[in-house]
Backbone as ProteinMPNN parsed JSONL, in Angstrom:
{"seq_chain_A": "MRIGYGWDLHRLEEGRRLLLGGIEIPFSKGELGHSDGDVVLHALMDAILGAAALTDIGDLFPDNDPVWKDADSSSLTVEVVRRATSIGFRPHNVDVTIVLQAPRVAPYRERIRSKIASLTGLGVDRVGVKAKTSEGLGDIGAGSAVACHAVVLMEETVK", "coords_chain_A": {"N_chain_A": [[10.973, 5.731, 0.482], [7.855, 4.285, 1.379], [5.161, 3.644, 3.602], [2.43, 1.422, 3.789], [-0.812, 0.596, 4.977], [-3.24, -1.9, 5.481], [-6.473, -3.327, 6.058], [-8.856, -5.898, 6.579], [-12.024, -7.559, 6.883], [-14.083, -10.365, 7.008], [-17.177, -12.105, 7.026], [-17.647, -15.487, 8.048], [-18.929, -18.351, 6.433], [-20.766, -21.402, 6.162], [-20.021, -23.763, 3.597], [-18.534, -22.132, 1.917], [-15.319, -21.417, 0.393], [-12.293, -21.302, 2.266], [-9.938, -18.987, 1.928], [-6.697, -17.918, 2.327], [-4.324, -15.648, 1.823], [-4.13, -16.471, -0.825], [-4.075, -19.197, -0.671], [-5.88, -22.165, -0.381], [-7.51, -23.269, 2.452], [-8.338, -26.152, 4.156], [-11.489, -26.322, 5.567], [-14.642, -26.075, 7.251], [-15.996, -23.723, 6.885], [-15.957, -20.63, 5.019], [-14.834, -17.46, 3.644], [-17.283, -14.966, 3.198], [-17.982, -13.073, 0.47], [-18.028, -10.703, -2.259], [-16.082, -11.097, -4.205], [-13.64, -13.706, -4.163], [-13.204, -13.432, -1.479], [-10.789, -13.4, -0.008], [-9.293, -12.423, 2.757], [-6.652, -11.823, 3.479], [-5.269, -11.152, 1.104], [-6.89, -9.039, 0.318], [-6.473, -7.124, 2.362], [-3.736, -6.768, 1.983], [-3.662, -5.728, -0.649], [-4.953, -3.238, -0.233], [-3.051, -2.069, 1.446], [-0.842, -1.816, -0.283], [-1.937, -0.143, -2.268], [-2.48, 2.113, -0.682], [0.108, 2.908, 0.152], [1.16, 3.673, -2.276], [-0.353, 5.847, -2.749], [-2.676, 5.585, -4.207], [-5.96, 4.492, -4.987], [-8.52, 2.602, -3.282], [-9.329, -0.93, -2.823], [-12.071, -1.273, -2.996], [-12.869, 0.752, -4.655], [-11.464, 0.213, -7.023], [-12.283, -2.427, -7.628], [-15.28, -2.767, -7.416], [-17.89, -4.015, -5.271], [-20.416, -4.032, -6.263], [-20.344, -4.502, -8.879], [-20.851, -6.818, -11.357], [-18.728, -7.891, -12.787], [-16.679, -8.449, -11.038], [-17.605, -10.503, -9.469], [-17.016, -13.329, -7.597], [-14.311, -13.066, -8.182], [-10.833, -13.829, -8.58], [-8.688, -13.254, -6.045], [-5.925, -13.4, -6.085], [-5.218, -12.783, -8.736], [-6.187, -10.179, -8.786], [-4.468, -9.011, -6.955], [-2.009, -9.134, -8.291], [-2.602, -7.311, -10.321], [-2.894, -4.954, -8.798], [-0.283, -4.647, -7.804], [0.989, -4.26, -10.256], [-0.142, -1.809, -11.029], [0.864, -0.092, -9.015], [3.6, -0.361, -9.492], [3.719, 0.72, -12.027], [3.572, 3.433, -11.571], [5.878, 3.918, -10.291], [6.498, 2.594, -7.835], [7.47, -0.145, -5.843], [6.936, -3.178, -3.996], [8.796, -3.624, -0.999], [8.939, -5.006, 1.423], [6.617, -7.139, 3.19], [4.208, -7.535, 5.749], [1.896, -9.471, 7.417], [-0.917, -9.998, 9.563], [-3.045, -12.422, 10.509], [-6.238, -12.796, 11.844], [-7.983, -15.126, 13.417], [-10.113, -17.511, 14.774], [-10.331, -20.3, 14.361], [-9.527, -22.382, 11.593], [-6.257, -23.518, 12.729], [-3.534, -21.621, 11.563], [-0.837, -22.065, 11.345], [0.119, -24.567, 10.096], [-0.023, -23.871, 7.415], [1.395, -21.628, 6.972], [3.971, -21.276, 5.65], [3.356, -21.859, 2.98], [1.541, -19.808, 2.467], [3.223, -17.583, 2.791], [4.996, -18.036, 0.648], [3.248, -17.835, -1.53], [2.344, -15.149, -1.34], [4.815, -13.895, -1.703], [5.349, -14.636, -4.344], [3.217, -13.325, -5.692], [3.799, -10.652, -5.254], [6.338, -10.246, -6.156], [8.45, -10.525, -4.456], [11.164, -11.859, -2.426], [10.797, -14.756, -0.362], [11.9, -14.283, 2.093], [11.23, -11.715, 2.65], [8.654, -11.565, 3.428], [6.376, -11.582, 5.946], [4.263, -13.571, 7.946], [1.824, -13.846, 10.32], [-0.311, -15.33, 12.791], [-3.154, -14.896, 14.813], [-5.463, -15.521, 17.485], [-8.669, -14.374, 18.651], [-9.009, -14.81, 21.252], [-11.456, -15.971, 21.866], [-13.242, -13.868, 21.872], [-15.793, -11.645, 20.64], [-17.048, -11.53, 17.169], [-15.051, -12.795, 15.677], [-13.85, -14.447, 17.583], [-16.013, -16.082, 18.116], [-16.01, -17.622, 15.917], [-17.241, -16.766, 13.602], [-16.185, -14.934, 11.869], [-13.321, -13.584, 10.103], [-10.289, -11.762, 10.103], [-7.751, -9.548, 8.798], [-4.681, -7.831, 9.099], [-2.451, -5.778, 7.348], [0.788, -4.685, 6.484], [2.89, -2.845, 4.395], [6.033, -2.053, 3.045], [7.014, 0.161, 0.679], [9.191, 0.83, -2.029], [10.447, 3.621, -3.799], [10.873, 3.675, -7.252], [11.414, 5.341, -9.335], [12.032, 8.844, -9.804]], "CA_chain_A": [[10.221, 4.609, 1.023], [6.517, 4.611, 1.876], [4.486, 2.571, 4.342], [0.997, 1.308, 3.569], [-1.523, -0.265, 5.921], [-4.548, -2.362, 5.031], [-7.223, -4.158, 6.997], [-10.094, -6.414, 6.014], [-12.809, -8.448, 7.735], [-15.176, -11.041, 6.299], [-17.989, -13.099, 7.721], [-17.417, -16.872, 7.631], [-20.18, -19.08, 6.222], [-20.692, -22.791, 5.702], [-20.107, -23.979, 2.16], [-17.622, -21.26, 1.172], [-13.9, -21.778, 0.509], [-11.464, -20.443, 3.109], [-8.715, -18.613, 1.23], [-5.833, -17.021, 3.094], [-3.108, -15.372, 1.069], [-4.131, -17.222, -2.071], [-3.999, -20.633, -0.381], [-7.127, -22.714, 0.14], [-7.328, -23.961, 3.725], [-9.486, -27.038, 4.399], [-12.295, -25.931, 6.725], [-16.073, -26.16, 6.944], [-16.493, -22.383, 6.584], [-15.073, -19.77, 4.248], [-15.191, -16.046, 3.624], [-18.385, -14.472, 2.386], [-17.58, -11.851, -0.202], [-18.399, -10.598, -3.667], [-15.012, -11.825, -4.873], [-13.394, -14.941, -3.411], [-13.221, -13.093, -0.061], [-9.49, -13.627, 0.645], [-9.012, -11.241, 3.597], [-5.218, -11.514, 3.493], [-4.923, -10.422, -0.111], [-7.619, -7.769, 0.315], [-5.742, -6.207, 3.238], [-2.456, -6.483, 1.334], [-3.906, -4.814, -1.772], [-5.207, -1.892, 0.29], [-1.78, -1.539, 1.943], [-0.047, -1.415, -1.451], [-2.587, 1.033, -2.857], [-2.283, 3.244, 0.226], [1.501, 3.356, 0.098], [1.375, 4.321, -3.574], [-1.306, 6.964, -2.797], [-3.691, 5.311, -5.213], [-7.289, 4.402, -4.404], [-8.638, 1.382, -2.486], [-9.848, -2.028, -3.649], [-13.501, -1.073, -3.213], [-12.997, 1.654, -5.794], [-10.964, -0.479, -8.218], [-13.025, -3.661, -7.877], [-16.472, -2.571, -6.592], [-18.695, -5.212, -5.01], [-21.708, -3.954, -6.947], [-20.071, -4.741, -10.299], [-20.829, -8.266, -11.591], [-17.44, -8.301, -13.348], [-15.798, -8.903, -9.955], [-18.248, -11.593, -8.731], [-16.154, -14.509, -7.435], [-12.987, -12.791, -8.758], [-9.659, -14.423, -7.946], [-7.922, -12.187, -5.386], [-4.521, -13.478, -6.514], [-5.117, -12.003, -9.974], [-6.389, -8.775, -8.431], [-3.233, -8.557, -6.289], [-1.026, -8.904, -9.358], [-2.99, -6.06, -10.979], [-2.578, -3.852, -7.889], [1.183, -4.486, -7.835], [1.295, -3.687, -11.573], [-0.506, -0.384, -11.005], [1.83, 0.626, -8.174], [4.876, -0.38, -10.201], [3.624, 1.608, -13.193], [3.791, 4.824, -11.161], [7.199, 4.049, -9.679], [6.632, 2.023, -6.491], [7.434, -1.607, -5.777], [7.019, -3.669, -2.614], [10.108, -3.943, -0.422], [8.613, -6.115, 2.314], [5.211, -7.268, 3.565], [3.947, -8.224, 7.014], [0.453, -9.618, 7.629], [-1.39, -10.684, 10.757], [-4.365, -13.016, 10.309], [-6.942, -12.969, 13.113], [-8.914, -16.212, 13.114], [-10.2, -18.434, 15.908], [-10.027, -21.641, 13.842], [-8.525, -23.375, 11.965], [-4.902, -23.03, 12.972], [-2.882, -21.187, 10.329], [0.575, -22.468, 11.355], [0.506, -25.57, 9.092], [-0.104, -23.302, 6.064], [2.131, -20.365, 6.988], [5.022, -21.192, 4.634], [2.7, -21.793, 1.665], [0.996, -18.447, 2.35], [4.377, -16.702, 2.566], [5.482, -18.257, -0.725], [2.267, -17.304, -2.478], [2.428, -13.689, -1.288], [6.086, -13.532, -2.34], [5.157, -14.797, -5.785], [2.296, -12.305, -6.199], [4.358, -9.307, -5.086], [7.682, -10.185, -6.714], [9.421, -10.484, -3.357], [11.7, -13.106, -1.886], [10.054, -15.216, 0.822], [12.528, -13.689, 3.273], [10.679, -10.365, 2.842], [7.222, -11.712, 3.69], [6.048, -12.084, 7.278], [2.876, -13.987, 8.156], [1.545, -14.247, 11.692], [-1.728, -15.602, 13.039], [-3.602, -14.693, 16.194], [-6.884, -15.72, 17.752], [-9.17, -13.235, 19.422], [-9.239, -15.324, 22.609], [-12.869, -16.273, 22.053], [-14.036, -12.642, 21.984], [-16.399, -11.053, 19.451], [-17.423, -12.372, 16.046], [-13.916, -13.64, 15.306], [-13.73, -15.458, 18.632], [-17.143, -17.009, 17.995], [-15.819, -18.41, 14.71], [-18.099, -16.326, 12.509], [-15.497, -13.929, 11.06], [-11.864, -13.601, 10.001], [-9.753, -10.449, 9.753], [-6.312, -9.497, 8.521], [-3.988, -6.543, 9.065], [-1.281, -5.882, 6.479], [1.673, -3.529, 6.364], [3.847, -3.011, 3.305], [6.987, -0.995, 2.804], [7.196, 0.301, -0.767], [10.296, 1.691, -2.402], [10.262, 4.385, -5.028], [11.803, 3.191, -8.269], [11.735, 6.484, -10.199], [11.703, 10.139, -9.181]], "C_chain_A": [[8.873, 5.119, 1.53], [5.935, 3.391, 2.571], [3.006, 2.6, 3.991], [0.406, 0.326, 4.562], [-2.869, -0.651, 5.33], [-5.163, -3.28, 6.061], [-8.471, -4.659, 6.288], [-10.714, -7.398, 7.001], [-13.902, -9.065, 6.882], [-15.886, -12.006, 7.235], [-17.604, -14.48, 7.18], [-18.757, -17.58, 7.523], [-19.89, -20.502, 5.754], [-20.766, -22.829, 4.184], [-19.256, -23.062, 1.302], [-16.196, -21.762, 1.348], [-13.195, -20.786, 1.427], [-10.146, -20.221, 2.38], [-7.952, -17.615, 2.08], [-4.534, -16.841, 2.326], [-2.993, -16.173, -0.21], [-4.058, -18.722, -1.907], [-5.333, -21.097, 0.179], [-6.825, -23.579, 1.357], [-8.538, -24.87, 3.941], [-10.21, -26.644, 5.685], [-13.753, -25.943, 6.301], [-16.689, -24.813, 6.572], [-15.466, -21.633, 5.754], [-15.612, -18.36, 4.221], [-16.368, -15.783, 2.698], [-17.938, -13.157, 1.782], [-18.041, -11.864, -1.638], [-17.361, -11.314, -4.53], [-14.831, -13.136, -4.109], [-13.254, -14.699, -1.908], [-11.905, -13.237, 0.684], [-9.068, -12.388, 1.437], [-7.542, -10.856, 3.593], [-4.853, -10.689, 2.265], [-5.672, -9.1, -0.204], [-6.904, -6.736, 1.185], [-4.416, -5.802, 2.599], [-2.637, -5.513, 0.168], [-4.148, -3.396, -1.279], [-3.931, -1.266, 0.837], [-0.911, -1.041, 0.787], [-0.626, -0.158, -2.08], [-2.393, 2.272, -1.993], [-0.874, 3.795, 0.166], [1.802, 4.099, -1.198], [0.456, 5.535, -3.764], [-2.27, 6.819, -3.966], [-5.035, 5.224, -4.492], [-7.356, 3.21, -3.449], [-9.304, 0.293, -3.331], [-11.344, -1.903, -3.902], [-13.776, -0.165, -4.394], [-12.563, 0.953, -7.086], [-11.83, -1.66, -8.631], [-14.324, -3.646, -7.069], [-17.341, -3.825, -6.466], [-20.101, -5.13, -5.6], [-21.551, -4.133, -8.465], [-19.959, -6.246, -10.532], [-19.53, -8.775, -12.208], [-16.556, -8.928, -12.271], [-16.421, -10.016, -9.116], [-17.342, -12.817, -8.775], [-14.76, -14.326, -8.043], [-11.883, -13.415, -7.91], [-8.788, -13.303, -7.362], [-6.441, -12.238, -5.728], [-4.312, -12.653, -7.776], [-5.279, -10.516, -9.689], [-5.135, -8.2, -7.767], [-2.149, -8.269, -7.316], [-1.331, -7.587, -10.079], [-2.659, -4.845, -10.103], [-1.07, -3.595, -7.864], [1.595, -3.844, -9.161], [1.0, -2.184, -11.58], [0.485, 0.431, -10.173], [3.179, 0.723, -8.877], [4.865, 0.61, -11.363], [3.798, 3.084, -12.83], [5.06, 4.978, -10.31], [7.349, 3.531, -8.264], [6.573, 0.503, -6.555], [7.55, -2.04, -4.318], [8.467, -3.97, -2.219], [9.972, -5.077, 0.604], [7.159, -6.008, 2.751], [5.14, -7.965, 4.914], [2.437, -8.272, 7.214], [0.186, -10.355, 8.935], [-2.826, -11.123, 10.504], [-4.989, -13.222, 11.683], [-8.11, -13.915, 12.85], [-8.93, -17.175, 14.292], [-9.811, -19.855, 15.497], [-10.263, -21.594, 12.339], [-7.176, -22.718, 12.252], [-4.234, -22.73, 11.635], [-1.456, -21.731, 10.217], [0.929, -23.525, 10.307], [0.553, -25.034, 7.656], [0.753, -22.05, 5.902], [3.157, -20.263, 5.852], [4.439, -21.149, 3.222], [2.116, -20.407, 1.425], [2.124, -17.463, 2.067], [4.873, -16.81, 1.131], [4.535, -17.671, -1.756], [2.309, -15.781, -2.509], [3.71, -13.205, -1.958], [5.955, -13.592, -3.859], [4.294, -13.679, -6.374], [2.89, -10.901, -6.172], [5.751, -9.152, -5.685], [8.77, -10.111, -5.664], [10.025, -11.855, -3.099], [10.892, -13.472, -0.644], [10.617, -14.597, 2.093], [12.052, -12.261, 3.541], [9.176, -10.384, 3.094], [7.026, -12.326, 5.069], [4.572, -12.427, 7.357], [2.743, -14.47, 9.587], [0.054, -14.524, 11.82], [-2.008, -15.456, 14.525], [-5.057, -15.129, 16.296], [-7.381, -14.451, 18.433], [-9.609, -13.701, 20.808], [-10.711, -15.554, 22.896], [-13.782, -15.061, 22.115], [-14.6, -12.208, 20.629], [-16.739, -12.059, 18.366], [-16.285, -13.294, 15.611], [-13.772, -14.767, 16.318], [-14.836, -16.49, 18.597], [-17.035, -17.875, 16.744], [-16.684, -17.977, 13.542], [-17.466, -15.236, 11.648], [-13.992, -14.17, 11.085], [-11.426, -12.205, 9.581], [-8.275, -10.572, 9.427], [-5.847, -8.049, 8.534], [-2.743, -6.74, 8.203], [-0.52, -4.567, 6.469], [2.648, -3.844, 5.235], [4.768, -1.797, 3.273], [7.246, -0.995, 1.294], [8.39, 1.195, -1.033], [10.009, 2.367, -3.722], [11.315, 3.948, -6.02], [12.211, 4.277, -9.243], [11.363, 7.763, -9.472], [11.261, 11.103, -10.209]], "O_chain_A": [[8.766, 6.235, 2.039], [6.187, 2.253, 2.176], [2.399, 3.668, 3.906], [1.046, -0.655, 4.94], [-3.558, 0.184, 4.744], [-4.461, -3.927, 6.839], [-9.074, -3.938, 5.493], [-10.026, -7.986, 7.836], [-14.571, -8.367, 6.121], [-15.279, -12.63, 8.106], [-17.276, -14.623, 6.002], [-19.617, -17.441, 8.393], [-18.913, -20.764, 5.053], [-21.474, -22.037, 3.562], [-19.253, -23.195, 0.078], [-15.888, -22.447, 2.324], [-13.459, -19.585, 1.379], [-9.341, -21.141, 2.23], [-8.496, -16.593, 2.5], [-3.743, -17.775, 2.197], [-1.891, -16.519, -0.635], [-3.987, -19.451, -2.897], [-5.862, -20.49, 1.11], [-6.002, -24.493, 1.303], [-9.67, -24.386, 3.909], [-9.614, -26.634, 6.762], [-14.058, -25.831, 5.114], [-17.782, -24.766, 6.006], [-14.275, -21.945, 5.774], [-16.708, -18.091, 4.713], [-16.44, -16.297, 1.582], [-17.558, -12.232, 2.5], [-18.403, -12.911, -2.175], [-17.707, -12.04, -5.461], [-15.77, -13.62, -3.477], [-13.191, -15.657, -1.137], [-11.904, -13.2, 1.914], [-8.554, -11.425, 0.87], [-7.217, -9.673, 3.694], [-4.204, -9.65, 2.378], [-5.143, -8.133, -0.752], [-6.749, -5.586, 0.773], [-4.019, -4.638, 2.663], [-1.852, -4.578, 0.013], [-3.606, -2.446, -1.845], [-3.738, -0.056, 0.711], [-0.315, 0.033, 0.873], [0.106, 0.783, -2.389], [-2.166, 3.363, -2.516], [-0.678, 5.01, 0.132], [2.6, 5.036, -1.217], [0.482, 6.176, -4.814], [-2.631, 7.796, -4.622], [-5.201, 5.859, -3.451], [-6.338, 2.843, -2.862], [-9.788, 0.566, -4.43], [-11.836, -2.38, -4.924], [-14.804, -0.297, -5.06], [-13.219, 1.086, -8.119], [-12.083, -1.878, -9.816], [-14.466, -4.429, -6.13], [-17.505, -4.587, -7.419], [-20.89, -6.063, -5.451], [-22.498, -3.941, -9.228], [-19.073, -6.89, -9.971], [-19.257, -9.974, -12.156], [-15.775, -9.835, -12.558], [-15.815, -10.437, -8.131], [-16.951, -13.281, -9.847], [-14.099, -15.307, -8.381], [-11.993, -13.511, -6.687], [-8.22, -12.501, -8.104], [-5.764, -11.212, -5.664], [-3.338, -11.906, -7.877], [-4.587, -9.688, -10.282], [-4.784, -7.042, -7.992], [-1.448, -7.262, -7.215], [-0.415, -6.834, -10.407], [-2.196, -3.823, -10.61], [-0.637, -2.444, -7.899], [2.464, -2.972, -9.18], [1.798, -1.389, -12.078], [0.897, 1.518, -10.58], [3.822, 1.772, -8.855], [5.873, 1.256, -11.649], [4.136, 3.896, -13.691], [5.289, 6.019, -9.695], [8.243, 3.978, -7.545], [5.724, -0.064, -7.242], [8.179, -1.361, -3.506], [9.248, -4.499, -3.009], [10.795, -5.992, 0.641], [6.551, -4.94, 2.691], [5.918, -8.877, 5.191], [1.771, -7.237, 7.184], [0.958, -11.218, 9.353], [-3.713, -10.292, 10.307], [-4.347, -13.761, 12.584], [-9.078, -13.574, 12.17], [-7.876, -17.608, 14.756], [-9.056, -20.528, 16.199], [-11.116, -20.841, 11.869], [-6.991, -21.519, 12.042], [-4.359, -23.504, 10.686], [-0.925, -21.846, 9.113], [1.972, -23.392, 9.666], [1.115, -25.686, 6.775], [0.824, -21.48, 4.814], [3.197, -19.246, 5.16], [4.983, -20.464, 2.356], [2.184, -19.886, 0.312], [1.993, -16.602, 1.196], [5.137, -15.8, 0.479], [4.972, -17.079, -2.742], [2.31, -15.183, -3.585], [3.695, -12.22, -2.696], [6.405, -12.689, -4.564], [4.61, -13.147, -7.438], [2.518, -10.054, -6.985], [6.29, -8.046, -5.719], [9.887, -9.681, -5.95], [9.471, -12.879, -3.5], [10.367, -12.595, 0.042], [9.888, -14.408, 3.067], [12.43, -11.662, 4.548], [8.506, -9.357, 2.99], [7.457, -13.45, 5.327], [3.725, -11.664, 6.891], [3.45, -15.38, 10.019], [-0.749, -14.007, 11.042], [-1.203, -15.842, 15.372], [-5.791, -15.108, 15.308], [-6.593, -13.561, 18.752], [-10.457, -13.082, 21.45], [-11.17, -15.36, 24.022], [-14.976, -15.202, 22.382], [-13.954, -12.386, 19.597], [-16.726, -13.269, 18.591], [-16.522, -14.438, 15.222], [-13.59, -15.923, 15.937], [-14.636, -17.637, 18.995], [-17.863, -18.759, 16.526], [-16.85, -18.733, 12.585], [-18.136, -14.669, 10.785], [-13.465, -14.86, 11.958], [-12.107, -11.543, 8.797], [-7.635, -11.575, 9.743], [-6.537, -7.156, 8.04], [-2.061, -7.758, 8.318], [-1.109, -3.486, 6.447], [3.162, -4.957, 5.13], [4.329, -0.661, 3.454], [7.639, -2.007, 0.714], [8.586, 2.2, -0.35], [9.417, 1.786, -4.632], [12.497, 3.856, -5.69], [13.239, 4.158, -9.909], [10.477, 7.762, -8.618], [10.941, 12.247, -9.885]]}, "name": "protein", "num_of_chains": 1, "seq": "MRIGYGWDLHRLEEGRRLLLGGIEIPFSKGELGHSDGDVVLHALMDAILGAAALTDIGDLFPDNDPVWKDADSSSLTVEVVRRATSIGFRPHNVDVTIVLQAPRVAPYRERIRSKIASLTGLGVDRVGVKAKTSEGLGDIGAGSAVACHAVVLMEETVK"}
C-alpha cells in the first residue's frame, strides 16, 4: 500500500465555470486555470501520481502547452489512473477536503463522491468528500480562491 497527497489552489473569477470533482456547481465565479481548473481533480491526480511515484500534473499536462487549454479534468483523471494502473497501482480509497468560502458544497457532495468513484474505479463507499470554509481569512475567505487537499491510498496489484 502507498499513500499519496495532493493539493491545489485556483483563483476564482467571474464568468468561469465552478467545477468541483467533475461536477459543475452553479455560482457566479469559477476557477481560473489553463485547463478547466477543477481543483478537486487536480489535487486528486497529484495524489495518485505521488503514490505511484510518477510525476505531477504540471509535468504531464503543462499549462504552457495549448493542447491542454480548457482540457476536461475528468478525462485527465482517467488518464492518470490508467498510468498508475499500468505500472501496478490502483486506488483503494480517496479522501478530499475542499476549502471554499462560498457556495456551500453540501448539496453537491454525493454527486461529487459518485463522480470521483466513477473516475477512479472505486465504490462510492471508498470516496470521502468534506468541505470547509477558511472562516473569512485570506484569499479563500474573501471569496477569491478555492483550494483542495486530497489523500489517496493505492494498492499494489503486481510485484
